[in-house]
């Protein structure tokens, strides 16, 4: 063979070794398996069974099956058929078939004239859910504080059922550090408490397919209690002993478990000997009792140990872990396309522990004899100068004790010109500064060479920022604006050329310029999370929010804006990781922030009483979640059920870093305790109550407080006190010995026994001081001798103030002085003073003043120099105002004269004189008016415009004489001085004021009478008889 041929063999072999390409389905090719069922296939017995096997090839392949290594004749079983255009088997269970009859190993064969492909061996199994055997379980008797294991022992199912524990009433069993379920399904108690007997325990198994639940008969517990539970060092319940081993397969999850007993409940810690735990794939589960390492690898082999510790000590258990591996691919064989005369190779490399063996098959049959077209060399098959008709499907089987791998790879001998397989003239849009790939799928045999060009330029794109992959893809490491343009790929082999074009557009990247920030918010506050975005304007932008990796539902308490998300009234459920996602059709950007919600702490749990003593007990608890605000303290409260059942009282408080306290107790109290946690936001809800603790009785140590003696009436004294509270009683039948006597009399004590908190002493003298003593007593004895307090009997009204006098040091002031009442009859509280000025019979407005108890003088500043003052003074107790003392300011020597001067306006003679003067003035006014109206002669300046009657008398001087001789009535009109006739409505006339009525004078002497002049003659004549008494007629006669 020439050196050139050897080089070609090497080039083609290397090319076909590293590069596999799909053959277009319109070209002849051997079969390829495209879909198959899993190796271990468990099916639901209620459904039809489908064993999948899909393949492609040209010509389209035919299918056959083997079952348990033998040919399976599908045509002989009417319940078994092929899915249309497929090799998938369908077994009709609904038609009456028994699924158990079809269990076994199945393998699919896909054939055409160019070869045969094989599926994996598929182990078909039917799911089973066997029933729990009936059993009667006796009550489990256990001492308080001891460990306990409740076994589940579920029947073996396929797949294994899901195990969980509930009560017989289907209430979940609460699990924690003390009580938890093991991987084997058993329920473990690190130590048993009294309250564990309050429920029963039933193991439940849920089927994988049917989801039916089987319930085992429930365990009932009988806990034998003691006065105190002794603390003890940890011991392991699972696993037992000091060491154990564990085998796990590569890529499976490693589960290590340690469950320990002890009092108090131990803590579990995990370590790896000689190294660190693999934190990136490590998980602690079941309250740190289970260590999970996901997808283990060989480097996870080693010794692990768990350590259980409490304050009494610690122990450890060592687990030796070995990692084995079923076969896994290092180099899986790929389909090989060769032209006639070319060389090539198939490579099948696998690894495992133990190392797997490699077996080659051709068209499903072992290769047992040499073949002139190829050579088998371990994990490689070498092909030299292949010819048409040498196409076949080769199988590689890699197996060891833990499993096997089966791969199909065909060798197809073709002679095909270059051709493009993908869509033509594609438009690719890409974000600036990203890496992108321009695909150019092609085919040919021999395999064509491929070159790329940009914008029709002749230089090949390869190297620098460009890289051409063997499958024809052009990769641009960092796309810039100048990379935008038209790209052409050209495929060439000896049989021809083919080309395709891709147009590249470069867009501005999407960026969040201001994203949300981590925040700590108090419950109920408002939070704003920013998300300001910049993107290419030619791309459609959408902004969405996610919470904890899930799409966020925008509720009515949220407001989503273009650049922010606002949450109103945040609550605990709003806590989490919020991600703003800004997305276009080409790229996306996201920014994440964690929102922490602070709230009041959760209530403490697991209250436990230890160190029980006569007057003290130790209370221990487990703090609840601080809800992101550190716990600053705990308040311990108690309740007793004898005197104030259901009422809780504060007993003690401790700092937030303490979870135990020694409580001082009182005798004869049936205590129950609870704990509240405090943080910056307030107090938690109360913890569950502890068990009750009863203390023994004793005599009272204190007497009642706030003893008082106060009269409620003038003849009694009421003795009251604040009774002892429930923690001061100290024993049954609490009562009070009450004693009293008058002070300074030497009389014997009076006494009475009282069960309440008051006693009334009757028939006491008014406001007398008493000595009082109140002593506590119960059935265990009396308290110490009480102290003496002083009280008073009831008060009465005080007598009048003494030594009351009034004097005037000058004309501007009046001074009142006095002394206290001779008989106060109580505790004087004030003085009441009422005074008023008077002048003869005239009185001013009274003034009332309340004066302090210590005041004995009062000064009045005069408002005028002549008035006197009258004072009314009395003392006051809490009963009311007492006897009144009345005094007046002294009389001056010129007071009579002052009285006459001042009172003249009120004298009768003065009022009459003023009325007479007013009357005379009024008469003069009336005379003047009448003179003007009737008694004068007026010249006639102009000719009358109306005729005069014959009775009118005309004076020679041209004037009219208006005489009252004939007593004629006034006419309806009169002639004015200018000769015109006007209506008689003069305001100066008294004749029109009205009809009837006598003249009267008011209080100031003015005349308010009414005058009437009759317009009818008969009426005028009828009035002549009264002229002598009529003031008007008298005035007429004077005129």
Coordinates of N, CA, C and O in Angstrom, one line a residue, residues 520-522 596-602 623-634 654-658 676-684:
X520 N -35.2 43.5 54.2 CA -35.8 42.9 55.4 C -36.9 43.8 55.8 O -36.8 45.0 56.0
X521 N -38.2 43.3 55.8 CA -39.4 44.1 56.0 C -40.2 43.5 57.2 O -40.2 42.3 57.4
X522 N -40.8 44.4 57.9 CA -41.7 44.0 59.0 C -43.0 43.6 58.4 O -43.5 44.2 57.4
X596 N -36.9 39.2 53.1 CA -37.1 38.6 54.4 C -38.1 39.3 55.2 O -38.1 40.5 55.3
X597 N -39.1 38.6 55.7 CA -40.2 39.1 56.5 C -40.0 38.8 57.9 O -39.9 37.7 58.3
X598 N -40.0 39.9 58.7 CA -39.9 39.8 60.1 C -41.2 39.8 60.8 O -42.1 40.5 60.4
X599 N -41.4 38.9 61.7 CA -42.7 38.8 62.4 C -42.4 38.4 63.9 O -41.3 38.2 64.3
X600 N -43.5 38.4 64.6 CA -43.4 38.0 66.0 C -42.9 36.5 66.0 O -43.2 35.8 65.1
X601 N -42.2 36.1 67.0 CA -41.7 34.7 67.0 C -42.8 33.7 67.2 O -43.9 34.0 67.6
X602 N -42.5 32.5 66.7 CA -43.4 31.4 66.9 C -43.3 31.0 68.4 O -42.3 31.2 69.1
X623 N -37.1 26.9 71.9 CA -37.6 28.1 71.2 C -38.2 27.8 69.9 O -37.7 26.9 69.1
X624 N -39.2 28.6 69.5 CA -39.8 28.5 68.2 C -39.0 29.3 67.2 O -38.0 30.0 67.6
X625 N -39.4 29.4 66.0 CA -38.8 30.2 65.0 C -38.8 31.6 65.3 O -39.9 32.1 65.7
X626 N -37.7 32.3 65.2 CA -37.7 33.7 65.5 C -38.3 34.6 64.4 O -38.4 35.8 64.6
X627 N -38.6 34.0 63.3 CA -39.2 34.7 62.2 C -38.4 35.9 61.8 O -38.9 37.0 61.5
X628 N -37.1 35.7 61.7 CA -36.1 36.6 61.2 C -35.9 37.9 62.0 O -35.3 38.8 61.6
X629 N -36.4 37.8 63.2 CA -36.1 38.9 64.2 C -35.6 38.2 65.5 O -36.4 37.5 66.1
X630 N -34.4 38.5 65.9 CA -33.9 37.7 67.0 C -34.7 37.8 68.3 O -35.3 38.8 68.6
X631 N -34.9 36.6 69.0 CA -35.6 36.6 70.2 C -34.8 37.3 71.3 O -33.7 37.0 71.6
X632 N -35.5 38.3 71.9 CA -34.8 39.1 72.9 C -35.1 38.6 74.4 O -34.4 39.0 75.3
X633 N -36.1 37.8 74.5 CA -36.4 37.3 75.9 C -37.6 36.4 75.9 O -38.3 36.2 74.9
X634 N -37.8 35.8 77.0 CA -39.0 34.9 77.2 C -39.7 35.3 78.5 O -39.0 35.7 79.5
X654 N -36.6 35.8 81.2 CA -35.2 35.4 81.0 C -34.8 36.0 79.7 O -35.6 36.3 78.8
X655 N -33.5 36.1 79.5 CA -33.0 36.6 78.2 C -33.3 35.7 77.1 O -33.6 34.5 77.3
X656 N -33.2 36.2 75.8 CA -33.5 35.4 74.7 C -32.6 34.3 74.3 O -32.9 33.4 73.6
X657 N -31.3 34.3 74.9 CA -30.4 33.2 74.6 C -30.5 32.1 75.7 O -29.6 31.3 75.8
X658 N -31.5 32.1 76.5 CA -31.7 31.1 77.6 C -33.0 30.4 77.3 O -34.0 31.0 76.9
X676 N -43.8 32.5 76.6 CA -44.0 33.4 75.5 C -42.6 33.9 75.1 O -41.8 34.3 75.9
X677 N -42.4 34.0 73.8 CA -41.2 34.6 73.3 C -41.4 36.0 72.8 O -42.4 36.4 72.3
X678 N -40.3 36.8 73.0 CA -40.4 38.2 72.6 C -39.3 38.5 71.6 O -38.2 38.0 71.7
X679 N -39.6 39.4 70.7 CA -38.6 40.0 69.8 C -39.0 41.5 69.5 O -40.0 42.0 70.2
X680 N -38.4 42.1 68.6 CA -38.6 43.5 68.4 C -40.0 43.8 67.9 O -40.6 44.9 68.2
X681 N -40.7 42.8 67.3 CA -42.1 43.0 66.8 C -43.1 42.7 67.8 O -44.3 43.0 67.6
X682 N -42.8 42.1 68.9 CA -43.8 41.8 70.0 C -43.7 40.4 70.5 O -42.6 39.8 70.5
X683 N -44.8 39.9 71.1 CA -44.8 38.7 71.8 C -45.4 37.6 70.9 O -46.3 37.8 70.1
X684 N -44.9 36.4 71.1 CA -45.5 35.2 70.4 C -46.8 34.8 71.0 O -47.2 35.3 72.1

